[in-house]
Amino acid sequence: MVTAYFLMILVVIFYAGNILVGKAINDLLPFTIAFFRLLIAFLIVLPFAWKKTWEQREIFIKYKKPFFWMTLSGVTFFNTFIYGSLQFTSSTNVAVLETLIPALTVVLSAYILKEKLYRIQWAGVMLSLLGAVWVVVDGSIFQLARMDWNPGDLIMTGAIICWSAYSIFVKKYMHLFPAFAALLVMTGLSLIVLLPFVAAEWMWAGVPQLFEPDIVTGLIYLGIFPSFIALIFFNRAVGILGASKASVFLNFLPVATMLGAYMWLGETITIMQITGAAIVISGVLITTQGSRLKKQTGITN
């Protein structure tokens, strides 16, 4: 369990970086960013995964339909929706909207995977969500209704649905596939799917300047950490914790994103934001420790 918690904390850090870097290089269009980050990940994993992939090809063929939908939801379009959203909205809005993923994943897990969640765990989900919102609005909860919603916020609903569905697919099917072989096939399939979209972007907006130092650095980060390392860590954590519990850690995203903005952009962190971070952490702990707390306190479902 401790290992899974540590993995999910790293996943959150890498995904916060994904949002910050995605915002920094959003001169590139979303399909272009998604394509090149996956191309880098594909080239990294290819040398030590191609042999295992070929040896296990019958597994991929046998479960081709769920694997294909797992690929589309978690690898191909999740981050594409994020980068599209960042064209219109702030990284903070993206981070807070991602905290809706655990709630949707809990609902899907209850209905599809029949995962048992106690009332105290549901309370933890809601508490962590409240804390994440508290961080974003700096303690002024009523400001949420007056947020300047825009097309980017609507586009983020696609990312929320994609990652929630991916979490369910991972729980049901990922254990069937070798981890690195699965990542190689996922990135390869995603590159094929994204290629015509990239071509359309370039025909519409022109060929982008890909070799600017900031662009190259950003794409390398996106290709190594969110696309490769974080995905392996997340898949492992889901196998240990379950889809709903692992996804609750995504409520740390607003906290990690704001910390990144403080460290690299010099933004101020307020007492209200620190308070919100504490609420998020409390909610995550309650959710992940819910079964143990039930046994210790005798709380009924």
Coordinates of N, CA and C in Angstrom, one line a residue, residues 87-245:
Q87 N -5.6 25.9 -24.4 CA -5.7 26.9 -25.5 C -6.6 28.1 -25.1
F88 N -7.6 27.8 -24.2 CA -8.6 28.8 -23.9 C -8.7 29.2 -22.4
T89 N -8.3 28.2 -21.5 CA -8.5 28.5 -20.1 C -7.1 28.4 -19.3
S90 N -7.2 28.7 -18.1 CA -5.9 28.7 -17.2 C -5.6 27.3 -16.8
S91 N -4.3 27.2 -16.4 CA -3.9 25.9 -15.8 C -4.6 25.6 -14.5
T92 N -4.9 26.6 -13.8 CA -5.7 26.4 -12.5 C -7.0 25.8 -12.8
N93 N -7.8 26.4 -13.7 CA -9.1 25.8 -14.1 C -9.0 24.4 -14.5
V94 N -7.9 24.0 -15.3 CA -7.7 22.7 -15.7 C -7.5 21.8 -14.5
A95 N -6.7 22.2 -13.6 CA -6.3 21.4 -12.4 C -7.6 21.2 -11.6
V96 N -8.4 22.2 -11.3 CA -9.6 22.0 -10.5 C -10.6 21.1 -11.2
L97 N -10.7 21.2 -12.5 CA -11.7 20.4 -13.2 C -11.2 18.9 -13.2
E98 N -9.9 18.7 -13.2 CA -9.5 17.3 -13.1 C -9.8 16.6 -11.8
T99 N -10.1 17.4 -10.8 CA -10.5 16.8 -9.5 C -11.9 16.2 -9.5
L100 N -12.6 16.4 -10.6 CA -13.9 15.7 -10.8 C -13.7 14.3 -11.2
I101 N -12.5 13.9 -11.6 CA -12.3 12.6 -12.1 C -12.5 11.5 -11.0
P102 N -12.0 11.7 -9.8 CA -12.3 10.6 -8.8 C -13.7 10.4 -8.5
A103 N -14.5 11.5 -8.5 CA -16.0 11.3 -8.2 C -16.6 10.5 -9.3
L104 N -16.3 10.8 -10.6 CA -16.9 10.0 -11.7 C -16.3 8.6 -11.7
T105 N -15.0 8.4 -11.4 CA -14.5 7.1 -11.3 C -15.1 6.2 -10.2
V106 N -15.4 6.8 -9.1 CA -16.1 6.1 -8.0 C -17.4 5.6 -8.5
V107 N -18.2 6.4 -9.2 CA -19.5 6.1 -9.6 C -19.4 4.9 -10.7
L108 N -18.4 5.0 -11.6 CA -18.3 4.0 -12.6 C -17.8 2.7 -12.0
S109 N -16.9 2.8 -11.0 CA -16.4 1.6 -10.3 C -17.5 0.9 -9.6
A110 N -18.4 1.6 -8.9 CA -19.4 1.0 -8.2 C -20.4 0.3 -9.1
Y111 N -20.7 0.8 -10.3 CA -21.6 0.2 -11.2 C -21.0 -0.8 -12.1
I112 N -19.8 -0.6 -12.5 CA -19.2 -1.5 -13.5 C -18.3 -2.6 -12.8
L113 N -17.4 -2.2 -11.9 CA -16.5 -3.1 -11.2 C -17.1 -3.7 -9.9
K114 N -18.2 -3.1 -9.5 CA -18.8 -3.6 -8.2 C -17.9 -3.4 -7.0
E115 N -17.1 -2.4 -7.1 CA -16.2 -2.1 -6.0 C -17.0 -1.6 -4.8
K116 N -16.7 -2.1 -3.6 CA -17.4 -1.7 -2.4 C -16.7 -0.5 -1.7
L117 N -17.4 0.5 -1.6 CA -16.9 1.7 -0.9 C -17.8 2.1 0.3
Y118 N -17.2 2.3 1.4 CA -17.9 2.6 2.6 C -18.3 4.1 2.6
R119 N -19.3 4.4 3.5 CA -19.7 5.8 3.6 C -18.6 6.7 4.0
I120 N -17.7 6.2 4.8 CA -16.6 7.1 5.2 C -15.7 7.4 4.0
Q121 N -15.6 6.4 3.1 CA -14.7 6.7 1.9 C -15.4 7.7 1.0
W122 N -16.7 7.6 0.8 CA -17.5 8.6 0.1 C -17.3 10.0 0.7
A123 N -17.3 10.0 2.0 CA -17.0 11.3 2.7 C -15.6 11.8 2.3
G124 N -14.7 10.9 2.3 CA -13.3 11.3 1.9 C -13.2 11.9 0.5
V125 N -13.9 11.2 -0.4 CA -13.9 11.7 -1.8 C -14.5 13.2 -1.8
M126 N -15.6 13.4 -1.1 CA -16.2 14.7 -1.2 C -15.3 15.7 -0.4
L127 N -14.7 15.3 0.7 CA -13.8 16.2 1.4 C -12.6 16.7 0.6
S128 N -12.0 15.7 -0.1 CA -10.8 16.0 -0.9 C -11.2 16.9 -2.1
L129 N -12.4 16.7 -2.7 CA -12.9 17.6 -3.7 C -13.2 19.0 -3.2
L130 N -13.8 19.1 -2.0 CA -14.0 20.4 -1.4 C -12.7 21.1 -1.2
G131 N -11.6 20.4 -0.7 CA -10.4 21.0 -0.5 C -9.7 21.5 -1.7
A132 N -9.9 20.7 -2.8 CA -9.3 21.1 -4.1 C -9.9 22.4 -4.6
V133 N -11.3 22.5 -4.5 CA -12.0 23.7 -4.9 C -11.6 24.9 -4.0
W134 N -11.4 24.6 -2.7 CA -11.0 25.6 -1.8 C -9.7 26.3 -2.2
V135 N -8.7 25.4 -2.6 CA -7.4 25.9 -3.0 C -7.5 26.8 -4.2
V136 N -8.3 26.4 -5.2 CA -8.4 27.2 -6.4 C -9.0 28.5 -6.2
V137 N -10.1 28.6 -5.4 CA -10.8 29.9 -5.1 C -10.2 30.6 -3.9
D138 N -9.1 30.1 -3.4 CA -8.5 30.8 -2.3 C -9.4 31.0 -1.1
G139 N -10.2 30.0 -0.8 CA -11.0 30.0 0.4 C -12.4 30.6 0.2
S140 N -12.6 31.3 -0.9 CA -13.9 32.0 -1.2 C -14.7 31.0 -2.0
I141 N -15.3 30.1 -1.4 CA -16.1 29.0 -2.1 C -17.2 29.6 -3.0
F142 N -17.8 30.7 -2.6 CA -18.9 31.3 -3.4 C -18.4 31.9 -4.7
Q143 N -17.1 32.1 -4.8 CA -16.6 32.6 -6.1 C -16.7 31.6 -7.2
L144 N -16.9 30.3 -6.9 CA -16.9 29.2 -7.9 C -18.0 29.5 -8.9
A145 N -19.1 30.0 -8.4 CA -20.3 30.2 -9.3 C -20.0 31.4 -10.2
R146 N -19.0 32.3 -9.8 CA -18.8 33.4 -10.7 C -17.5 33.3 -11.5
M147 N -17.0 32.0 -11.5 CA -15.8 31.8 -12.4 C -16.1 32.1 -13.8
D148 N -15.1 32.6 -14.5 CA -15.2 32.9 -15.9 C -15.1 31.6 -16.8
W149 N -16.2 30.9 -16.9 CA -16.2 29.6 -17.7 C -16.1 29.9 -19.2
N150 N -15.3 29.1 -19.9 CA -15.1 29.4 -21.3 C -15.0 28.0 -22.0
P151 N -14.8 28.0 -23.3 CA -14.8 26.8 -24.1 C -13.8 25.8 -23.6
G152 N -12.7 26.3 -23.0 CA -11.6 25.4 -22.4 C -12.2 24.6 -21.3
D153 N -13.0 25.2 -20.5 CA -13.6 24.4 -19.4 C -14.5 23.3 -19.9
L154 N -15.3 23.6 -21.0 CA -16.1 22.6 -21.6 C -15.3 21.5 -22.2
I155 N -14.2 21.8 -22.8 CA -13.3 20.8 -23.5 C -12.8 19.9 -22.4
M156 N -12.6 20.4 -21.2 CA -12.0 19.5 -20.1 C -12.9 18.4 -19.7
T157 N -14.2 18.5 -20.0 CA -15.1 17.4 -19.7 C -14.8 16.2 -20.5
G158 N -14.2 16.4 -21.7 CA -13.8 15.2 -22.5 C -12.6 14.5 -21.8
A159 N -11.7 15.3 -21.2 CA -10.6 14.7 -20.5 C -11.1 13.9 -19.2
I160 N -12.0 14.5 -18.5 CA -12.6 13.9 -17.3 C -13.2 12.5 -17.6
I161 N -14.0 12.5 -18.7 CA -14.7 11.3 -19.1 C -13.6 10.2 -19.5
C162 N -12.6 10.7 -20.3 CA -11.6 9.8 -20.8 C -10.8 9.1 -19.7
W163 N -10.4 9.9 -18.7 CA -9.5 9.3 -17.7 C -10.3 8.4 -16.8
S164 N -11.6 8.8 -16.5 CA -12.4 7.9 -15.7 C -12.6 6.6 -16.4
A165 N -12.9 6.6 -17.6 CA -13.1 5.3 -18.4 C -11.8 4.5 -18.4
Y166 N -10.7 5.2 -18.6 CA -9.4 4.6 -18.7 C -9.1 3.8 -17.4
S167 N -9.4 4.5 -16.3 CA -9.2 3.9 -14.9 C -9.9 2.5 -14.8
I168 N -11.1 2.5 -15.3 CA -11.9 1.3 -15.3 C -11.3 0.2 -16.2
F169 N -10.9 0.6 -17.4 CA -10.3 -0.4 -18.3 C -9.0 -1.0 -17.7
V170 N -8.2 -0.1 -17.1 CA -7.0 -0.5 -16.5 C -7.2 -1.6 -15.4
K171 N -8.2 -1.3 -14.5 CA -8.5 -2.3 -13.5 C -8.9 -3.6 -14.0
K172 N -9.7 -3.6 -15.1 CA -10.3 -4.9 -15.7 C -9.3 -5.6 -16.5
Y173 N -8.4 -4.9 -17.3 CA -7.7 -5.6 -18.3 C -6.2 -5.4 -18.3
M174 N -5.7 -4.3 -17.6 CA -4.2 -4.1 -17.8 C -3.4 -5.2 -17.2
H175 N -3.8 -6.0 -16.3 CA -3.0 -7.0 -15.7 C -2.8 -8.1 -16.7
L176 N -3.5 -8.1 -17.8 CA -3.3 -9.2 -18.8 C -2.1 -8.9 -19.7
F177 N -1.6 -7.7 -19.7 CA -0.6 -7.3 -20.7 C 0.7 -6.9 -19.9
P178 N 1.9 -7.3 -20.5 CA 3.2 -6.8 -20.0 C 3.2 -5.3 -20.0
A179 N 3.6 -4.7 -19.0 CA 3.5 -3.2 -18.8 C 4.2 -2.4 -19.9
F180 N 5.4 -2.7 -20.2 CA 6.1 -1.9 -21.2 C 5.6 -2.2 -22.6
A181 N 5.3 -3.5 -22.9 CA 4.7 -3.9 -24.1 C 3.4 -3.1 -24.4
A182 N 2.6 -3.1 -23.3 CA 1.3 -2.4 -23.4 C 1.5 -0.9 -23.8
L183 N 2.5 -0.3 -23.1 CA 2.8 1.1 -23.3 C 3.3 1.3 -24.8
L184 N 4.1 0.4 -25.3 CA 4.6 0.5 -26.7 C 3.4 0.5 -27.6
V185 N 2.6 -0.5 -27.5 CA 1.4 -0.6 -28.4 C 0.5 0.5 -28.3
M186 N 0.3 1.0 -27.0 CA -0.6 2.2 -26.8 C -0.1 3.4 -27.5
T187 N 1.2 3.7 -27.3 CA 1.7 4.9 -28.0 C 1.7 4.7 -29.5
G188 N 2.1 3.5 -30.0 CA 2.1 3.3 -31.4 C 0.7 3.5 -32.0
L189 N -0.3 2.9 -31.4 CA -1.7 3.1 -31.9 C -2.1 4.5 -31.8
S190 N -1.8 5.2 -30.8 CA -2.1 6.6 -30.6 C -1.5 7.5 -31.7
L191 N -0.3 7.2 -32.0 CA 0.4 8.0 -33.1 C -0.3 7.8 -34.4
I192 N -0.8 6.6 -34.7 CA -1.5 6.3 -35.9 C -2.8 7.1 -35.9
V193 N -3.5 7.1 -34.8 CA -4.8 7.7 -34.7 C -4.6 9.3 -34.8
L194 N -3.6 9.8 -34.2 CA -3.4 11.2 -34.1 C -2.8 11.8 -35.4
L195 N -2.2 11.0 -36.2 CA -1.5 11.6 -37.4 C -2.4 12.4 -38.3
P196 N -3.6 11.9 -38.7 CA -4.4 12.7 -39.6 C -4.9 14.0 -38.9
F197 N -5.1 14.0 -37.6 CA -5.5 15.2 -36.9 C -4.3 16.2 -37.0
V198 N -3.1 15.7 -36.8 CA -1.9 16.6 -36.9 C -1.8 17.2 -38.3
A199 N -2.0 16.4 -39.3 CA -1.9 16.8 -40.7 C -3.0 17.9 -40.9
A200 N -4.2 17.7 -40.4 CA -5.2 18.7 -40.5 C -4.9 20.0 -39.8
E201 N -4.3 19.9 -38.6 CA -3.8 21.1 -37.9 C -2.8 21.9 -38.8
W202 N -1.8 21.2 -39.3 CA -0.8 21.9 -40.1 C -1.3 22.5 -41.4
M203 N -2.3 21.8 -42.0 CA -2.9 22.4 -43.2 C -3.7 23.7 -42.9
W204 N -4.3 23.7 -41.7 CA -5.1 24.8 -41.3 C -4.2 26.0 -40.8
A205 N -3.3 25.7 -39.9 CA -2.5 26.7 -39.2 C -1.1 26.9 -39.7
G206 N -0.6 26.0 -40.6 CA 0.8 26.0 -41.0 C 1.7 25.1 -40.2
V207 N 2.8 24.8 -40.7 CA 3.8 24.0 -40.0 C 4.4 24.8 -38.8
P208 N 4.3 24.3 -37.6 CA 4.8 25.0 -36.4 C 6.3 25.0 -36.3
Q209 N 6.9 25.9 -35.5 CA 8.3 26.0 -35.2 C 8.6 25.0 -34.1
L210 N 9.0 23.8 -34.4 CA 9.2 22.7 -33.4 C 10.5 22.8 -32.7
F211 N 11.5 23.5 -33.3 CA 12.9 23.3 -32.8 C 13.3 24.5 -32.0
E212 N 12.4 25.3 -31.5 CA 12.7 26.4 -30.5 C 13.1 25.7 -29.2
P213 N 14.1 26.2 -28.5 CA 14.6 25.5 -27.3 C 13.6 25.2 -26.3
D214 N 12.7 26.2 -26.0 CA 11.6 25.9 -25.0 C 10.7 24.8 -25.5
I215 N 10.4 24.8 -26.8 CA 9.5 23.8 -27.3 C 10.1 22.4 -27.2
V216 N 11.3 22.3 -27.6 CA 12.0 21.0 -27.5 C 12.1 20.5 -26.1
T217 N 12.5 21.4 -25.1 CA 12.6 21.0 -23.7 C 11.2 20.6 -23.2
G218 N 10.2 21.3 -23.5 CA 8.9 21.0 -23.0 C 8.4 19.7 -23.6
L219 N 8.6 19.4 -24.9 CA 8.1 18.2 -25.4 C 8.9 17.0 -24.9
I220 N 10.2 17.1 -24.6 CA 11.0 16.1 -24.0 C 10.4 15.7 -22.6
Y221 N 10.1 16.8 -21.8 CA 9.5 16.5 -20.5 C 8.2 15.8 -20.6
L222 N 7.4 16.2 -21.5 CA 6.0 15.6 -21.7 C 6.2 14.2 -22.2
G223 N 7.2 13.9 -23.0 CA 7.4 12.6 -23.6 C 7.9 11.6 -22.6
I224 N 8.7 12.1 -21.6 CA 9.3 11.1 -20.6 C 8.5 11.0 -19.4
F225 N 8.0 12.0 -18.8 CA 7.4 11.9 -17.5 C 5.9 11.7 -17.5
P226 N 5.1 12.6 -18.0 CA 3.6 12.2 -18.0 C 3.3 11.1 -19.0
S227 N 4.0 11.0 -20.1 CA 3.6 10.0 -21.1 C 4.1 8.6 -20.8
F228 N 5.3 8.5 -20.1 CA 5.9 7.2 -19.9 C 5.9 6.8 -18.5
I229 N 6.7 7.5 -17.7 CA 6.9 7.1 -16.3 C 5.5 7.2 -15.5
A230 N 4.8 8.3 -15.6 CA 3.6 8.4 -14.9 C 2.5 7.4 -15.2
L231 N 2.5 7.0 -16.5 CA 1.5 6.0 -16.9 C 1.8 4.6 -16.3
I232 N 3.1 4.3 -16.3 CA 3.5 3.0 -15.7 C 3.2 3.0 -14.2
F233 N 3.5 4.1 -13.5 CA 3.2 4.2 -12.1 C 1.7 4.1 -11.8
F234 N 0.9 4.8 -12.6 CA -0.5 4.9 -12.4 C -1.1 3.5 -12.6
N235 N -0.7 2.8 -13.6 CA -1.2 1.4 -13.9 C -0.9 0.5 -12.7
R236 N 0.3 0.6 -12.2 CA 0.7 -0.2 -11.1 C -0.1 0.1 -9.8
A237 N -0.3 1.4 -9.6 CA -1.1 1.8 -8.4 C -2.5 1.4 -8.4
V238 N -3.1 1.5 -9.6 CA -4.5 1.0 -9.8 C -4.6 -0.5 -9.5
G239 N -3.6 -1.2 -9.9 CA -3.6 -2.7 -9.6 C -3.6 -3.0 -8.2
I240 N -3.0 -2.1 -7.4 CA -2.9 -2.3 -5.9 C -4.1 -1.7 -5.2
L241 N -4.5 -0.5 -5.5 CA -5.5 0.3 -4.7 C -6.9 0.1 -5.3
G242 N -7.0 -0.1 -6.6 CA -8.3 -0.1 -7.2 C -8.4 1.3 -7.9
A243 N -9.3 1.3 -8.9 CA -9.5 2.5 -9.8 C -9.9 3.7 -9.0
S244 N -10.9 3.6 -8.2 CA -11.5 4.7 -7.5 C -10.5 5.3 -6.5
K245 N -9.9 4.5 -5.7 CA -9.0 5.0 -4.6 C -7.7 5.6 -5.2

